[in-house]
Structure formats: structure tokens, C-alpha cells
Amino acid sequence: MNHDQYVIRSIRADEWPAAKALRLLALQDPVAHLAFLETYDEALGRPDSFWKERAEGACKGATGAQQVIAEGPDGEWVGTLTVLVEEAGTVDWAGFPVERKQGHVVGVFVREEHRGIGLTEVLFDAGLEWAWAQGAERVRLIVHEDNARARRFYGKAGFAATGVVVPLGENGEERELEMAVEREQG
């Protein structure tokens, strides 16, 4: 299989059940505890209204966020990522000030049996393209310091460590690192 056989597109608001199912699958991944701030049980306990609202806020045509998916030849959703828009002058989820309009990539996941064929790269391309179209000056993500595989991939995708560290856990004993890619001028 190569990634040409997949459709890369934004979700529609009425596809929230599929978005929920893929999120629950992602949260069962062996490295989910490093990759996501939410647990499987927390997500499972959320009402349908949460998933509907989340899909409406990140569907095709939304301007504050966009969930991009990779759809297999059989229509199955096999990969996803979401880009959130963070406006200059606001404060992000960790309490840090946002200095410039930027995209924030979250929820990156590709089903294990579809990894290694370039799907994540194509998802990132689509996410970055959307962020630039919203006027983002840079796109960032936060990655757990122990998630070496993800850090390597993000580096290949053009993201570089910014030096910003987000402490995690009650004593801040775990750390997440910010990586970002700047918008090319021209």
C-alpha cells in the first residue's frame, strides 16, 4: 500500500461518531500515555454532545481548528491530526502567552497497520497548508521528551525544538518539548 490510495480531507460535522471511534482507538495505543493528555476512560465517559461539538469546531469550513483524516480505500479512517489556531495575545492551555497567530498540532495518530507508508507526512502537509491559509505565522506542537520516535518524525517534517519546555505531572518531573516550523516568507 502507498499513501496515494488514501483520501486526505477535513472531517464533516456529522462524522463525529467516526472521529470519536478513531480517538478511542488512538488512546489505546501503547504510547498513548506519552502522546495524549487524555486517557481512554476519560474519553469513553464523555457524552455525545462533547463529540458533536468537537467535530463541529474542527470540521471543513471551521476557522478555529481543523481535523484532517486519512481515509483508506475502503472508507475506513486510518489516520488523523488536528490543528488548533492560537491567536496572538491569548494564553495557551499550559498558561504560556501566545505571541503570534499560530497553529498547534494535536491528536496525531495513524493506525499501526498503516504506518511507515508516508501517511503521517501527508496529514502534516494538509494540516500545515490549512494553518498557513488561516494566516498562521508558525505551527507548533508539544512532544513528550521520552517519545523519541515522534521527535524524530517531527524533525524530519521540518519542526525544530524551540527551547520551550512544558513541565508535566504534579511535580513537573516529566517534560514536554515544544517544536515549531516557521512560515516560509515569500
Tab-separated table of C-alpha atoms in Angstrom:
chain	number	residue	atom	x	y	z
A	1	MET	CA	0.000	0.000	0.000
A	2	ASN	CA	1.181	3.515	-0.654
A	3	HIS	CA	-0.394	6.715	0.542
A	4	ASP	CA	-1.768	7.575	-2.933
A	5	GLN	CA	-4.604	5.124	-2.274
A	6	TYR	CA	-5.839	7.220	0.654
A	7	VAL	CA	-8.030	10.302	0.662
A	8	ILE	CA	-6.726	13.131	2.872
A	9	ARG	CA	-9.518	15.515	3.837
A	10	SER	CA	-11.133	17.523	6.603
A	11	ILE	CA	-13.928	15.907	8.570
A	12	ARG	CA	-17.588	16.891	8.271
A	13	ALA	CA	-19.571	17.860	11.383
A	14	ASP	CA	-21.883	14.838	11.061
A	15	GLU	CA	-18.917	12.453	11.147
A	16	TRP	CA	-18.461	12.830	14.902
A	17	PRO	CA	-19.101	9.096	15.578
A	18	ALA	CA	-16.140	8.151	13.352
A	19	ALA	CA	-13.992	10.872	14.933
A	20	LYS	CA	-14.893	9.534	18.388
A	21	ALA	CA	-14.106	5.930	17.373
A	22	LEU	CA	-10.681	6.875	15.980
A	23	ARG	CA	-9.864	8.925	19.102
A	24	LEU	CA	-10.764	5.978	21.355
A	25	LEU	CA	-8.551	3.721	19.238
A	26	ALA	CA	-5.669	6.235	19.469
A	27	LEU	CA	-5.993	6.325	23.251
A	28	GLN	CA	-5.412	2.558	23.378
A	29	ASP	CA	-2.058	2.845	21.576
A	30	PRO	CA	0.938	1.650	23.666
A	31	VAL	CA	2.478	5.154	23.654
A	32	ALA	CA	-0.840	6.965	24.250
A	33	HIS	CA	0.271	7.986	27.745
A	34	LEU	CA	3.155	9.895	26.153
A	35	ALA	CA	1.183	11.293	23.245
A	36	PHE	CA	-2.167	12.371	24.672
A	37	LEU	CA	-3.198	14.349	27.747
A	38	GLU	CA	-6.461	12.418	27.978
A	39	THR	CA	-6.986	8.790	28.980
A	40	TYR	CA	-9.169	6.214	27.259
A	41	ASP	CA	-11.532	6.079	30.253
A	42	GLU	CA	-11.920	9.868	30.312
A	43	ALA	CA	-12.758	9.940	26.592
A	44	LEU	CA	-15.116	6.981	26.866
A	45	GLY	CA	-17.057	8.768	29.600
A	46	ARG	CA	-17.722	11.893	27.525
A	47	PRO	CA	-21.298	12.464	26.278
A	48	ASP	CA	-22.196	12.513	22.577
A	49	SER	CA	-22.688	16.291	22.859
A	50	PHE	CA	-18.949	16.642	23.547
A	51	TRP	CA	-18.021	14.716	20.380
A	52	LYS	CA	-20.594	16.606	18.262
A	53	GLU	CA	-19.285	19.958	19.481
A	54	ARG	CA	-15.697	18.902	18.925
A	55	ALA	CA	-16.432	17.808	15.331
A	56	GLU	CA	-18.398	20.998	14.581
A	57	GLY	CA	-15.480	23.102	15.830
A	58	ALA	CA	-12.911	21.302	13.676
A	59	CYS	CA	-14.812	20.399	10.506
A	60	LYS	CA	-14.444	21.614	6.943
A	61	GLY	CA	-15.134	25.348	6.910
A	62	ALA	CA	-14.311	25.909	10.602
A	63	THR	CA	-11.655	28.560	11.214
A	64	GLY	CA	-10.579	27.867	14.807
A	65	ALA	CA	-9.483	24.273	14.277
A	66	GLN	CA	-9.354	21.599	11.615
A	67	GLN	CA	-9.322	17.827	11.951
A	68	VAL	CA	-7.707	16.182	8.952
A	69	ILE	CA	-8.138	12.460	8.338
A	70	ALA	CA	-6.679	9.794	6.084
A	71	GLU	CA	-9.405	7.592	4.664
A	72	GLY	CA	-8.446	4.177	3.356
A	73	PRO	CA	-9.629	2.696	0.037
A	74	ASP	CA	-12.498	1.005	1.895
A	75	GLY	CA	-13.620	4.252	3.555
A	76	GLU	CA	-12.065	3.357	6.910
A	77	TRP	CA	-10.430	6.234	8.810
A	78	VAL	CA	-6.830	5.208	9.409
A	79	GLY	CA	-5.097	8.394	10.488
A	80	THR	CA	-5.770	11.856	11.848
A	81	LEU	CA	-4.368	15.065	13.210
A	82	THR	CA	-5.962	18.305	14.353
A	83	VAL	CA	-4.621	21.837	14.025
A	84	LEU	CA	-5.852	24.418	16.535
A	85	VAL	CA	-5.491	28.140	15.831
A	86	GLU	CA	-3.990	30.099	18.712
A	87	GLU	CA	-4.460	33.863	18.437
A	88	ALA	CA	-1.753	36.377	19.365
A	89	GLY	CA	-2.411	37.972	22.741
A	90	THR	CA	-4.091	34.898	24.236
A	91	VAL	CA	-2.724	32.312	26.660
A	92	ASP	CA	-2.323	28.656	25.654
A	93	TRP	CA	-3.526	25.575	27.552
A	94	ALA	CA	-0.319	25.444	29.615
A	95	GLY	CA	-0.542	29.113	30.611
A	96	PHE	CA	2.116	30.385	28.214
A	97	PRO	CA	1.428	33.627	26.296
A	98	VAL	CA	0.810	33.298	22.546
A	99	GLU	CA	2.893	35.967	20.828
A	100	ARG	CA	1.917	35.424	17.191
A	101	LYS	CA	-1.008	33.798	15.433
A	102	GLN	CA	-0.009	30.166	15.216
A	103	GLY	CA	-1.238	26.672	14.571
A	104	HIS	CA	-0.922	23.971	17.217
A	105	VAL	CA	-0.882	20.364	16.008
A	106	VAL	CA	-2.555	17.878	18.377
A	107	GLY	CA	-4.058	14.406	18.271
A	108	VAL	CA	-1.650	12.892	15.751
A	109	PHE	CA	-2.442	9.213	15.196
A	110	VAL	CA	-2.096	6.620	12.421
A	111	ARG	CA	-3.317	3.036	12.882
A	112	GLU	CA	-0.375	0.718	13.396
A	113	GLU	CA	-1.032	-1.377	10.277
A	114	HIS	CA	-0.933	1.779	8.112
A	115	ARG	CA	2.309	3.248	9.479
A	116	GLY	CA	5.527	3.607	7.517
A	117	ILE	CA	3.985	4.453	4.130
A	118	GLY	CA	4.095	8.238	4.399
A	119	LEU	CA	0.569	8.890	5.673
A	120	THR	CA	1.706	11.000	8.615
A	121	GLU	CA	3.719	13.214	6.247
A	122	VAL	CA	0.691	13.745	4.013
A	123	LEU	CA	-1.512	14.528	7.027
A	124	PHE	CA	1.073	17.059	8.220
A	125	ASP	CA	1.249	18.655	4.768
A	126	ALA	CA	-2.534	19.104	4.772
A	127	GLY	CA	-2.553	20.444	8.333
A	128	LEU	CA	0.223	22.945	7.636
A	129	GLU	CA	-1.422	24.064	4.409
A	130	TRP	CA	-4.651	24.742	6.330
A	131	ALA	CA	-2.801	26.657	9.079
A	132	TRP	CA	-0.972	28.853	6.551
A	133	ALA	CA	-4.313	29.569	4.842
A	134	GLN	CA	-5.657	30.804	8.215
A	135	GLY	CA	-2.755	33.262	8.406
A	136	ALA	CA	-0.666	31.384	10.977
A	137	GLU	CA	2.906	32.660	11.224
A	138	ARG	CA	4.184	29.396	12.650
A	139	VAL	CA	2.905	25.960	13.597
A	140	ARG	CA	3.976	24.211	16.753
A	141	LEU	CA	3.430	21.016	18.659
A	142	ILE	CA	4.348	19.687	22.051
A	143	VAL	CA	6.053	16.296	22.281
A	144	HIS	CA	6.971	14.237	25.346
A	145	GLU	CA	10.736	14.142	25.875
A	146	ASP	CA	10.596	10.318	26.038
A	147	ASN	CA	8.704	9.956	22.741
A	148	ALA	CA	11.822	9.538	20.589
A	149	ARG	CA	10.019	8.134	17.551
A	150	ALA	CA	7.677	11.127	17.366
A	151	ARG	CA	10.504	13.618	17.930
A	152	ARG	CA	12.489	12.099	15.051
A	153	PHE	CA	9.492	12.254	12.749
A	154	TYR	CA	8.656	15.865	13.619
A	155	GLY	CA	12.283	16.800	12.966
A	156	LYS	CA	12.074	15.223	9.506
A	157	ALA	CA	8.821	17.134	8.909
A	158	GLY	CA	10.685	20.411	9.446
A	159	PHE	CA	9.886	21.059	13.105
A	160	ALA	CA	12.751	22.201	15.337
A	161	ALA	CA	12.957	22.384	19.127
A	162	THR	CA	12.300	25.950	20.301
A	163	GLY	CA	13.747	25.567	23.792
A	164	VAL	CA	10.316	25.915	25.421
A	165	VAL	CA	9.723	23.140	27.951
A	166	VAL	CA	6.329	22.339	29.449
A	167	PRO	CA	6.520	20.551	32.813
A	168	LEU	CA	4.020	17.717	33.281
A	169	GLY	CA	2.780	15.828	36.274
A	170	GLU	CA	2.298	17.043	39.801
A	171	ASN	CA	5.958	17.741	40.458
A	172	GLY	CA	6.884	18.595	36.883
A	173	GLU	CA	9.134	15.523	36.784
A	174	GLU	CA	8.142	14.765	33.195
A	175	ARG	CA	8.705	17.226	30.401
A	176	GLU	CA	7.213	18.024	27.050
A	177	LEU	CA	9.206	19.931	24.455
A	178	GLU	CA	7.851	22.475	22.035
A	179	MET	CA	8.843	22.062	18.384
A	180	ALA	CA	7.830	24.508	15.684
A	181	VAL	CA	8.072	25.279	11.999
A	182	GLU	CA	8.058	28.875	10.779
A	183	ARG	CA	6.005	30.001	7.819
A	184	GLU	CA	8.196	30.479	4.786
A	185	GLN	CA	8.239	34.080	3.660
A	186	GLY	CA	7.698	34.756	0.011
